[in-house]
Amino acid sequence: EVQLVQSGAYVKKPGESLKISCKASGYSLTSYWIGWVRQMPGKGLEWMGIIYPGDSDTRYSPSFQGQVTISADKSISTAYLQWSSLKASDTAMYYCAKSLRGWSAFDIWGQGTMVTVSS
Amino acid sequence: EIVLTQSPGTLSLSPGERATLSCRASQSVSSSYLAWYQQKPGQAPRLLIYGASSRATGIPDRFSGSGSGTDFTLTISRLEPEDFAVYYCQQYGSSPPDTFGQGTKLEIK
């Protein structure tokens, strides 16, 4: 079964760093783009960026460029989303999602990781 | 950046009725790279339609997508109780960023 399993929920303080993970199973991580999507409480979906783990080609939405870093470790079939200095406005659910084929719609989604940033 | 505008914001219908959801793009979506997702409370989104009109694996045929250029439609031919949810359109595949519409909430009348 193809699935993405994300790390659990986090409660962090402003200014702290964080790296959340998305582990792929049932398919080859290096063969499909993986994207990250933010959903703030009670709001819609926002496309953050995408990575092709095969060659680490990474693209960001201008809204998130410089605010987060997307990476992947092929050896353990895991993609990551990280922040160097969290803000309260980063409080949201974050989803990873696998591209259907090529750069495409997302056919498989992780269960989401809730990040709460509060002093 | 392509802006997607979905309408209506909320659609109130009864089971058995037909639902028509709209997604309009601020510029032409290349090669009909337009997808529709369904999201229920507390769940991740689920892919329904890609390429504007192709159903994803396991999606019932009461769901259909149409359109091209800047105007796209998701139609649910006969609503089942489990279809009441929030629906998002997404354009993808061109230079980033991909973008989502703001969503349409389909609620029981």
PDB file of C-alpha atoms in Angstrom:
ATOM      1  CA  GLU A   1       0.000   0.000   0.000  1.00  0.00           C
ATOM      2  CA  VAL A   2       1.283   3.416  -0.966  1.00  0.00           C
ATOM      3  CA  GLN A   3       1.244   5.738   2.012  1.00  0.00           C
ATOM      4  CA  LEU A   4       2.839   8.771   3.585  1.00  0.00           C
ATOM      5  CA  VAL A   5       3.196   8.829   7.355  1.00  0.00           C
ATOM      6  CA  GLN A   6       3.973  12.153   8.985  1.00  0.00           C
ATOM      7  CA  SER A   7       5.532  12.940  12.324  1.00  0.00           C
ATOM      8  CA  GLY A   8       3.306  13.785  15.272  1.00  0.00           C
ATOM      9  CA  ALA A   9       2.055  17.108  16.552  1.00  0.00           C
ATOM     10  CA  TYR A  10       4.399  19.751  17.927  1.00  0.00           C
ATOM     11  CA  VAL A  11       3.996  22.634  20.360  1.00  0.00           C
ATOM     12  CA  LYS A  12       6.866  25.095  20.035  1.00  0.00           C
ATOM     13  CA  LYS A  13       7.762  28.589  21.163  1.00  0.00           C
ATOM     14  CA  PRO A  14       8.375  31.532  18.834  1.00  0.00           C
ATOM     15  CA  GLY A  15      11.966  31.598  17.638  1.00  0.00           C
ATOM     16  CA  GLU A  16      12.471  27.856  17.989  1.00  0.00           C
ATOM     17  CA  SER A  17      13.455  25.615  15.094  1.00  0.00           C
ATOM     18  CA  LEU A  18      11.533  22.594  13.845  1.00  0.00           C
ATOM     19  CA  LYS A  19      11.862  19.861  11.243  1.00  0.00           C
ATOM     20  CA  ILE A  20       8.821  17.706  10.473  1.00  0.00           C
ATOM     21  CA  SER A  21       8.974  14.513   8.482  1.00  0.00           C
ATOM     22  CA  CYS A  22       6.998  12.551   5.916  1.00  0.00           C
ATOM     23  CA  LYS A  23       7.971   8.907   5.425  1.00  0.00           C
ATOM     24  CA  ALA A  24       6.985   7.212   2.202  1.00  0.00           C
ATOM     25  CA  SER A  25       6.262   3.529   1.832  1.00  0.00           C
ATOM     26  CA  GLY A  26       4.930   1.271  -0.896  1.00  0.00           C
ATOM     27  CA  TYR A  27       6.644   3.147  -3.715  1.00  0.00           C
ATOM     28  CA  SER A  28      10.005   4.644  -4.640  1.00  0.00           C
ATOM     29  CA  LEU A  29      10.400   8.106  -3.101  1.00  0.00           C
ATOM     30  CA  THR A  30      12.891   9.057  -5.809  1.00  0.00           C
ATOM     31  CA  SER A  31      10.387   8.620  -8.643  1.00  0.00           C
ATOM     32  CA  TYR A  32       7.690  11.143  -7.711  1.00  0.00           C
ATOM     33  CA  TRP A  33       7.517  14.770  -6.647  1.00  0.00           C
ATOM     34  CA  ILE A  34       6.426  15.374  -3.040  1.00  0.00           C
ATOM     35  CA  GLY A  35       4.761  18.607  -2.055  1.00  0.00           C
ATOM     36  CA  TRP A  36       3.933  20.389   1.177  1.00  0.00           C
ATOM     37  CA  VAL A  37       0.608  22.106   1.833  1.00  0.00           C
ATOM     38  CA  ARG A  38      -0.328  24.385   4.714  1.00  0.00           C
ATOM     39  CA  GLN A  39      -3.795  24.684   6.215  1.00  0.00           C
ATOM     40  CA  MET A  40      -4.194  27.315   8.892  1.00  0.00           C
ATOM     41  CA  PRO A  41      -6.969  26.750  11.440  1.00  0.00           C
ATOM     42  CA  GLY A  42     -10.349  26.993   9.763  1.00  0.00           C
ATOM     43  CA  LYS A  43      -8.818  28.077   6.455  1.00  0.00           C
ATOM     44  CA  GLY A  44      -8.091  26.679   3.005  1.00  0.00           C
ATOM     45  CA  LEU A  45      -5.168  24.888   1.434  1.00  0.00           C
ATOM     46  CA  GLU A  46      -1.938  26.704   0.527  1.00  0.00           C
ATOM     47  CA  TRP A  47       0.725  25.205  -1.742  1.00  0.00           C
ATOM     48  CA  MET A  48       4.117  25.739  -0.118  1.00  0.00           C
ATOM     49  CA  GLY A  49       6.589  23.954  -2.342  1.00  0.00           C
ATOM     50  CA  ILE A  50       7.658  20.704  -3.905  1.00  0.00           C
ATOM     51  CA  ILE A  51      10.723  18.482  -4.160  1.00  0.00           C
ATOM     52  CA  TYR A  52      11.831  15.753  -6.523  1.00  0.00           C
ATOM     53  CA  PRO A  53      13.831  13.475  -4.207  1.00  0.00           C
ATOM     54  CA  GLY A  54      15.531  11.799  -7.166  1.00  0.00           C
ATOM     55  CA  ASP A  55      17.739  14.831  -7.741  1.00  0.00           C
ATOM     56  CA  SER A  56      16.621  17.178  -4.917  1.00  0.00           C
ATOM     57  CA  ASP A  57      15.167  19.700  -7.400  1.00  0.00           C
ATOM     58  CA  THR A  58      13.086  21.956  -5.129  1.00  0.00           C
ATOM     59  CA  ARG A  59      10.655  24.748  -5.924  1.00  0.00           C
ATOM     60  CA  TYR A  60       8.916  27.117  -3.538  1.00  0.00           C
ATOM     61  CA  SER A  61       5.906  29.356  -3.595  1.00  0.00           C
ATOM     62  CA  PRO A  62       7.082  32.971  -3.336  1.00  0.00           C
ATOM     63  CA  SER A  63       4.957  33.210  -0.191  1.00  0.00           C
ATOM     64  CA  PHE A  64       7.103  30.581   1.511  1.00  0.00           C
ATOM     65  CA  GLN A  65      10.501  31.108  -0.157  1.00  0.00           C
ATOM     66  CA  GLY A  66      13.057  31.882   2.549  1.00  0.00           C
ATOM     67  CA  GLN A  67      10.586  31.012   5.310  1.00  0.00           C
ATOM     68  CA  VAL A  68      10.908  27.227   5.154  1.00  0.00           C
ATOM     69  CA  THR A  69      13.262  24.601   3.750  1.00  0.00           C
ATOM     70  CA  ILE A  70      12.110  21.456   1.971  1.00  0.00           C
ATOM     71  CA  SER A  71      14.491  18.516   1.765  1.00  0.00           C
ATOM     72  CA  ALA A  72      14.551  14.757   1.389  1.00  0.00           C
ATOM     73  CA  ASP A  73      16.688  11.805   2.454  1.00  0.00           C
ATOM     74  CA  LYS A  74      16.456   9.107  -0.191  1.00  0.00           C
ATOM     75  CA  SER A  75      18.184   6.535   1.998  1.00  0.00           C
ATOM     76  CA  ILE A  76      15.271   6.493   4.434  1.00  0.00           C
ATOM     77  CA  SER A  77      12.468   7.450   1.997  1.00  0.00           C
ATOM     78  CA  THR A  78      11.639  10.577   3.955  1.00  0.00           C
ATOM     79  CA  ALA A  79      10.867  14.161   3.022  1.00  0.00           C
ATOM     80  CA  TYR A  80      11.164  17.081   5.414  1.00  0.00           C
ATOM     81  CA  LEU A  81       9.839  20.560   6.037  1.00  0.00           C
ATOM     82  CA  GLN A  82      11.805  22.753   8.381  1.00  0.00           C
ATOM     83  CA  TRP A  83      11.812  26.170   9.989  1.00  0.00           C
ATOM     84  CA  SER A  84      14.803  27.911  11.540  1.00  0.00           C
ATOM     85  CA  SER A  85      12.776  30.388  13.569  1.00  0.00           C
ATOM     86  CA  LEU A  86       9.087  29.744  14.099  1.00  0.00           C
ATOM     87  CA  LYS A  87       6.459  32.462  14.383  1.00  0.00           C
ATOM     88  CA  ALA A  88       2.992  32.321  15.880  1.00  0.00           C
ATOM     89  CA  SER A  89       1.639  32.683  12.344  1.00  0.00           C
ATOM     90  CA  ASP A  90       3.205  29.302  11.475  1.00  0.00           C
ATOM     91  CA  THR A  91       0.521  27.619  13.586  1.00  0.00           C
ATOM     92  CA  ALA A  92      -1.206  25.292  11.135  1.00  0.00           C
ATOM     93  CA  MET A  93      -1.711  21.768   9.898  1.00  0.00           C
ATOM     94  CA  TYR A  94       0.950  20.760   7.402  1.00  0.00           C
ATOM     95  CA  TYR A  95       0.384  18.014   4.854  1.00  0.00           C
ATOM     96  CA  CYS A  96       2.858  16.244   2.622  1.00  0.00           C
ATOM     97  CA  ALA A  97       1.475  14.791  -0.581  1.00  0.00           C
ATOM     98  CA  LYS A  98       2.774  12.653  -3.440  1.00  0.00           C
ATOM     99  CA  SER A  99       2.370  13.729  -7.034  1.00  0.00           C
ATOM    100  CA  LEU A 100       0.308  11.398  -9.230  1.00  0.00           C
ATOM    101  CA  ARG A 101       2.808  11.407 -12.097  1.00  0.00           C
ATOM    102  CA  GLY A 102       5.410  13.931 -13.044  1.00  0.00           C
ATOM    103  CA  TRP A 103       4.571  17.322 -11.591  1.00  0.00           C
ATOM    104  CA  SER A 104       0.900  16.699 -11.135  1.00  0.00           C
ATOM    105  CA  ALA A 105      -2.057  16.592  -8.822  1.00  0.00           C
ATOM    106  CA  PHE A 106      -1.484  15.020  -5.399  1.00  0.00           C
ATOM    107  CA  ASP A 107      -2.924  11.522  -5.255  1.00  0.00           C
ATOM    108  CA  ILE A 108      -1.628  10.369  -1.860  1.00  0.00           C
ATOM    109  CA  TRP A 109      -1.629  12.574   1.235  1.00  0.00           C
ATOM    110  CA  GLY A 110      -0.065  12.197   4.642  1.00  0.00           C
ATOM    111  CA  GLN A 111      -2.302  12.416   7.685  1.00  0.00           C
ATOM    112  CA  GLY A 112      -1.013  15.890   8.515  1.00  0.00           C
ATOM    113  CA  THR A 113       1.226  17.325  11.233  1.00  0.00           C
ATOM    114  CA  MET A 114      -0.220  19.988  13.518  1.00  0.00           C
ATOM    115  CA  VAL A 115       2.293  22.636  14.512  1.00  0.00           C
ATOM    116  CA  THR A 116       1.324  25.039  17.281  1.00  0.00           C
ATOM    117  CA  VAL A 117       3.593  27.996  17.998  1.00  0.00           C
ATOM    118  CA  SER A 118       2.782  29.807  21.202  1.00  0.00           C
ATOM    119  CA  SER A 119       4.652  31.589  23.929  1.00  0.00           C
TER     120      SER A 119
ATOM    121  CA  GLU B   1       0.741  33.438  -9.966  1.00  0.00           C
ATOM    122  CA  ILE B   2      -2.586  32.022 -11.117  1.00  0.00           C
ATOM    123  CA  VAL B   3      -5.451  32.917  -8.772  1.00  0.00           C
ATOM    124  CA  LEU B   4      -8.333  30.454  -8.590  1.00  0.00           C
ATOM    125  CA  THR B   5     -11.752  31.726  -7.519  1.00  0.00           C
ATOM    126  CA  GLN B   6     -14.343  29.163  -6.496  1.00  0.00           C
ATOM    127  CA  SER B   7     -18.059  29.739  -6.397  1.00  0.00           C
ATOM    128  CA  PRO B   8     -20.297  29.598  -4.594  1.00  0.00           C
ATOM    129  CA  GLY B   9     -18.624  29.857  -1.217  1.00  0.00           C
ATOM    130  CA  THR B  10     -21.311  27.659   0.306  1.00  0.00           C
ATOM    131  CA  LEU B  11     -23.784  25.420  -1.501  1.00  0.00           C
ATOM    132  CA  SER B  12     -26.811  24.066   0.371  1.00  0.00           C
ATOM    133  CA  LEU B  13     -28.419  21.043  -1.247  1.00  0.00           C
ATOM    134  CA  SER B  14     -30.275  17.869  -0.309  1.00  0.00           C
ATOM    135  CA  PRO B  15     -29.180  14.266  -0.855  1.00  0.00           C
ATOM    136  CA  GLY B  16     -30.183  13.128  -4.311  1.00  0.00           C
ATOM    137  CA  GLU B  17     -29.781  16.583  -5.845  1.00  0.00           C
ATOM    138  CA  ARG B  18     -27.168  17.626  -8.403  1.00  0.00           C
ATOM    139  CA  ALA B  19     -24.268  19.838  -7.325  1.00  0.00           C
ATOM    140  CA  THR B  20     -22.358  22.144  -9.652  1.00  0.00           C
ATOM    141  CA  LEU B  21     -19.191  23.792  -8.333  1.00  0.00           C
ATOM    142  CA  SER B  22     -17.229  26.385 -10.276  1.00  0.00           C
ATOM    143  CA  CYS B  23     -13.525  27.242 -10.394  1.00  0.00           C
ATOM    144  CA  ARG B  24     -12.363  30.241 -12.420  1.00  0.00           C
ATOM    145  CA  ALA B  25      -8.680  30.991 -13.083  1.00  0.00           C
ATOM    146  CA  SER B  26      -7.131  34.438 -13.455  1.00  0.00           C
ATOM    147  CA  GLN B  27      -5.285  33.194 -16.544  1.00  0.00           C
ATOM    148  CA  SER B  28      -5.447  30.134 -18.727  1.00  0.00           C
ATOM    149  CA  VAL B  29      -4.479  26.875 -17.036  1.00  0.00           C
ATOM    150  CA  SER B  30      -2.037  25.086 -19.290  1.00  0.00           C
ATOM    151  CA  SER B  31      -3.007  21.681 -20.658  1.00  0.00           C
ATOM    152  CA  SER B  32      -6.031  21.602 -18.356  1.00  0.00           C
ATOM    153  CA  TYR B  33      -3.793  20.915 -15.381  1.00  0.00           C
ATOM    154  CA  LEU B  34      -6.673  21.360 -12.980  1.00  0.00           C
ATOM    155  CA  ALA B  35      -7.554  19.071 -10.065  1.00  0.00           C
ATOM    156  CA  TRP B  36     -10.409  18.825  -7.588  1.00  0.00           C
ATOM    157  CA  TYR B  37     -10.131  17.607  -3.999  1.00  0.00           C
ATOM    158  CA  GLN B  38     -12.636  16.748  -1.302  1.00  0.00           C
ATOM    159  CA  GLN B  39     -11.854  17.426   2.345  1.00  0.00           C
ATOM    160  CA  LYS B  40     -13.932  16.290   5.304  1.00  0.00           C
ATOM    161  CA  PRO B  41     -13.436  17.639   8.841  1.00  0.00           C
ATOM    162  CA  GLY B  42     -10.334  16.244  10.508  1.00  0.00           C
ATOM    163  CA  GLN B  43      -9.170  14.500   7.349  1.00  0.00           C
ATOM    164  CA  ALA B  44      -6.558  15.114   4.689  1.00  0.00           C
ATOM    165  CA  PRO B  45      -7.804  16.137   1.254  1.00  0.00           C
ATOM    166  CA  ARG B  46      -8.665  13.392  -1.227  1.00  0.00           C
ATOM    167  CA  LEU B  47      -8.008  13.665  -4.947  1.00  0.00           C
ATOM    168  CA  LEU B  48     -11.199  13.391  -7.002  1.00  0.00           C
ATOM    169  CA  ILE B  49     -10.354  14.716 -10.472  1.00  0.00           C
ATOM    170  CA  TYR B  50      -7.118  15.521 -12.309  1.00  0.00           C
ATOM    171  CA  GLY B  51      -6.436  16.827 -15.777  1.00  0.00           C
ATOM    172  CA  ALA B  52      -9.767  18.668 -15.480  1.00  0.00           C
ATOM    173  CA  SER B  53     -11.857  15.576 -16.250  1.00  0.00           C
ATOM    174  CA  SER B  54     -10.092  12.338 -15.273  1.00  0.00           C
ATOM    175  CA  ARG B  55     -11.396  10.589 -12.181  1.00  0.00           C
ATOM    176  CA  ALA B  56      -8.811   9.425  -9.668  1.00  0.00           C
ATOM    177  CA  THR B  57      -8.640   5.784  -8.649  1.00  0.00           C
ATOM    178  CA  GLY B  58     -11.667   4.651  -6.682  1.00  0.00           C
ATOM    179  CA  ILE B  59     -13.737   7.791  -7.223  1.00  0.00           C
ATOM    180  CA  PRO B  60     -17.417   7.071  -7.987  1.00  0.00           C
ATOM    181  CA  ASP B  61     -18.689   8.039 -11.403  1.00  0.00           C
ATOM    182  CA  ARG B  62     -21.211  10.462  -9.923  1.00  0.00           C
ATOM    183  CA  PHE B  63     -18.225  12.843  -9.731  1.00  0.00           C
ATOM    184  CA  SER B  64     -17.260  14.472 -13.025  1.00  0.00           C
ATOM    185  CA  GLY B  65     -15.060  17.360 -14.052  1.00  0.00           C
ATOM    186  CA  SER B  66     -15.166  19.561 -17.118  1.00  0.00           C
ATOM    187  CA  GLY B  67     -13.795  22.780 -18.531  1.00  0.00           C
ATOM    188  CA  SER B  68     -10.688  24.260 -20.051  1.00  0.00           C
ATOM    189  CA  GLY B  69      -8.801  27.526 -20.242  1.00  0.00           C
ATOM    190  CA  THR B  70     -10.049  29.584 -17.322  1.00  0.00           C
ATOM    191  CA  ASP B  71     -13.394  27.975 -16.444  1.00  0.00           C
ATOM    192  CA  PHE B  72     -13.767  24.608 -14.779  1.00  0.00           C
ATOM    193  CA  THR B  73     -16.655  22.741 -13.173  1.00  0.00           C
ATOM    194  CA  LEU B  74     -17.030  19.856 -10.750  1.00  0.00           C
ATOM    195  CA  THR B  75     -20.390  18.134 -10.966  1.00  0.00           C
ATOM    196  CA  ILE B  76     -21.784  15.620  -8.502  1.00  0.00           C
ATOM    197  CA  SER B  77     -24.704  14.056 -10.315  1.00  0.00           C
ATOM    198  CA  ARG B  78     -26.668  12.746  -7.355  1.00  0.00           C
ATOM    199  CA  LEU B  79     -25.534  13.699  -3.872  1.00  0.00           C
ATOM    200  CA  GLU B  80     -24.933  11.006  -1.305  1.00  0.00           C
ATOM    201  CA  PRO B  81     -24.774  11.842   2.430  1.00  0.00           C
ATOM    202  CA  GLU B  82     -21.003  11.277   2.426  1.00  0.00           C
ATOM    203  CA  ASP B  83     -20.470  13.927  -0.286  1.00  0.00           C
ATOM    204  CA  PHE B  84     -21.102  16.852   2.043  1.00  0.00           C
ATOM    205  CA  ALA B  85     -17.665  18.342   2.564  1.00  0.00           C
ATOM    206  CA  VAL B  86     -15.389  21.149   1.387  1.00  0.00           C
ATOM    207  CA  TYR B  87     -14.142  21.022  -2.208  1.00  0.00           C
ATOM    208  CA  TYR B  88     -10.981  22.665  -3.528  1.00  0.00           C
ATOM    209  CA  CYS B  89      -9.692  23.153  -7.039  1.00  0.00           C
ATOM    210  CA  GLN B  90      -5.949  23.286  -7.758  1.00  0.00           C
ATOM    211  CA  GLN B  91      -3.938  24.277 -10.799  1.00  0.00           C
ATOM    212  CA  TYR B  92      -0.569  22.583 -11.188  1.00  0.00           C
ATOM    213  CA  GLY B  93       2.236  21.702 -13.506  1.00  0.00           C
ATOM    214  CA  SER B  94       3.395  25.048 -14.800  1.00  0.00           C
ATOM    215  CA  SER B  95       6.098  27.172 -13.215  1.00  0.00           C
ATOM    216  CA  PRO B  96       5.452  27.448  -9.478  1.00  0.00           C
ATOM    217  CA  PRO B  97       3.578  28.197  -7.515  1.00  0.00           C
ATOM    218  CA  ASP B  98       0.764  25.786  -7.935  1.00  0.00           C
ATOM    219  CA  THR B  99      -2.308  27.282  -6.307  1.00  0.00           C
ATOM    220  CA  PHE B 100      -5.578  26.224  -4.693  1.00  0.00           C
ATOM    221  CA  GLY B 101      -8.940  27.890  -4.785  1.00  0.00           C
ATOM    222  CA  GLN B 102     -10.419  29.087  -1.508  1.00  0.00           C
ATOM    223  CA  GLY B 103     -12.872  26.201  -1.346  1.00  0.00           C
ATOM    224  CA  THR B 104     -16.610  25.576  -1.643  1.00  0.00           C
ATOM    225  CA  LYS B 105     -18.460  24.161   1.342  1.00  0.00           C
ATOM    226  CA  LEU B 106     -21.189  21.753   0.301  1.00  0.00           C
ATOM    227  CA  GLU B 107     -23.677  21.500   3.143  1.00  0.00           C
ATOM    228  CA  ILE B 108     -26.895  19.623   3.733  1.00  0.00           C
ATOM    229  CA  LYS B 109     -29.995  21.725   3.227  1.00  0.00           C
TER     230      LYS B 109
END
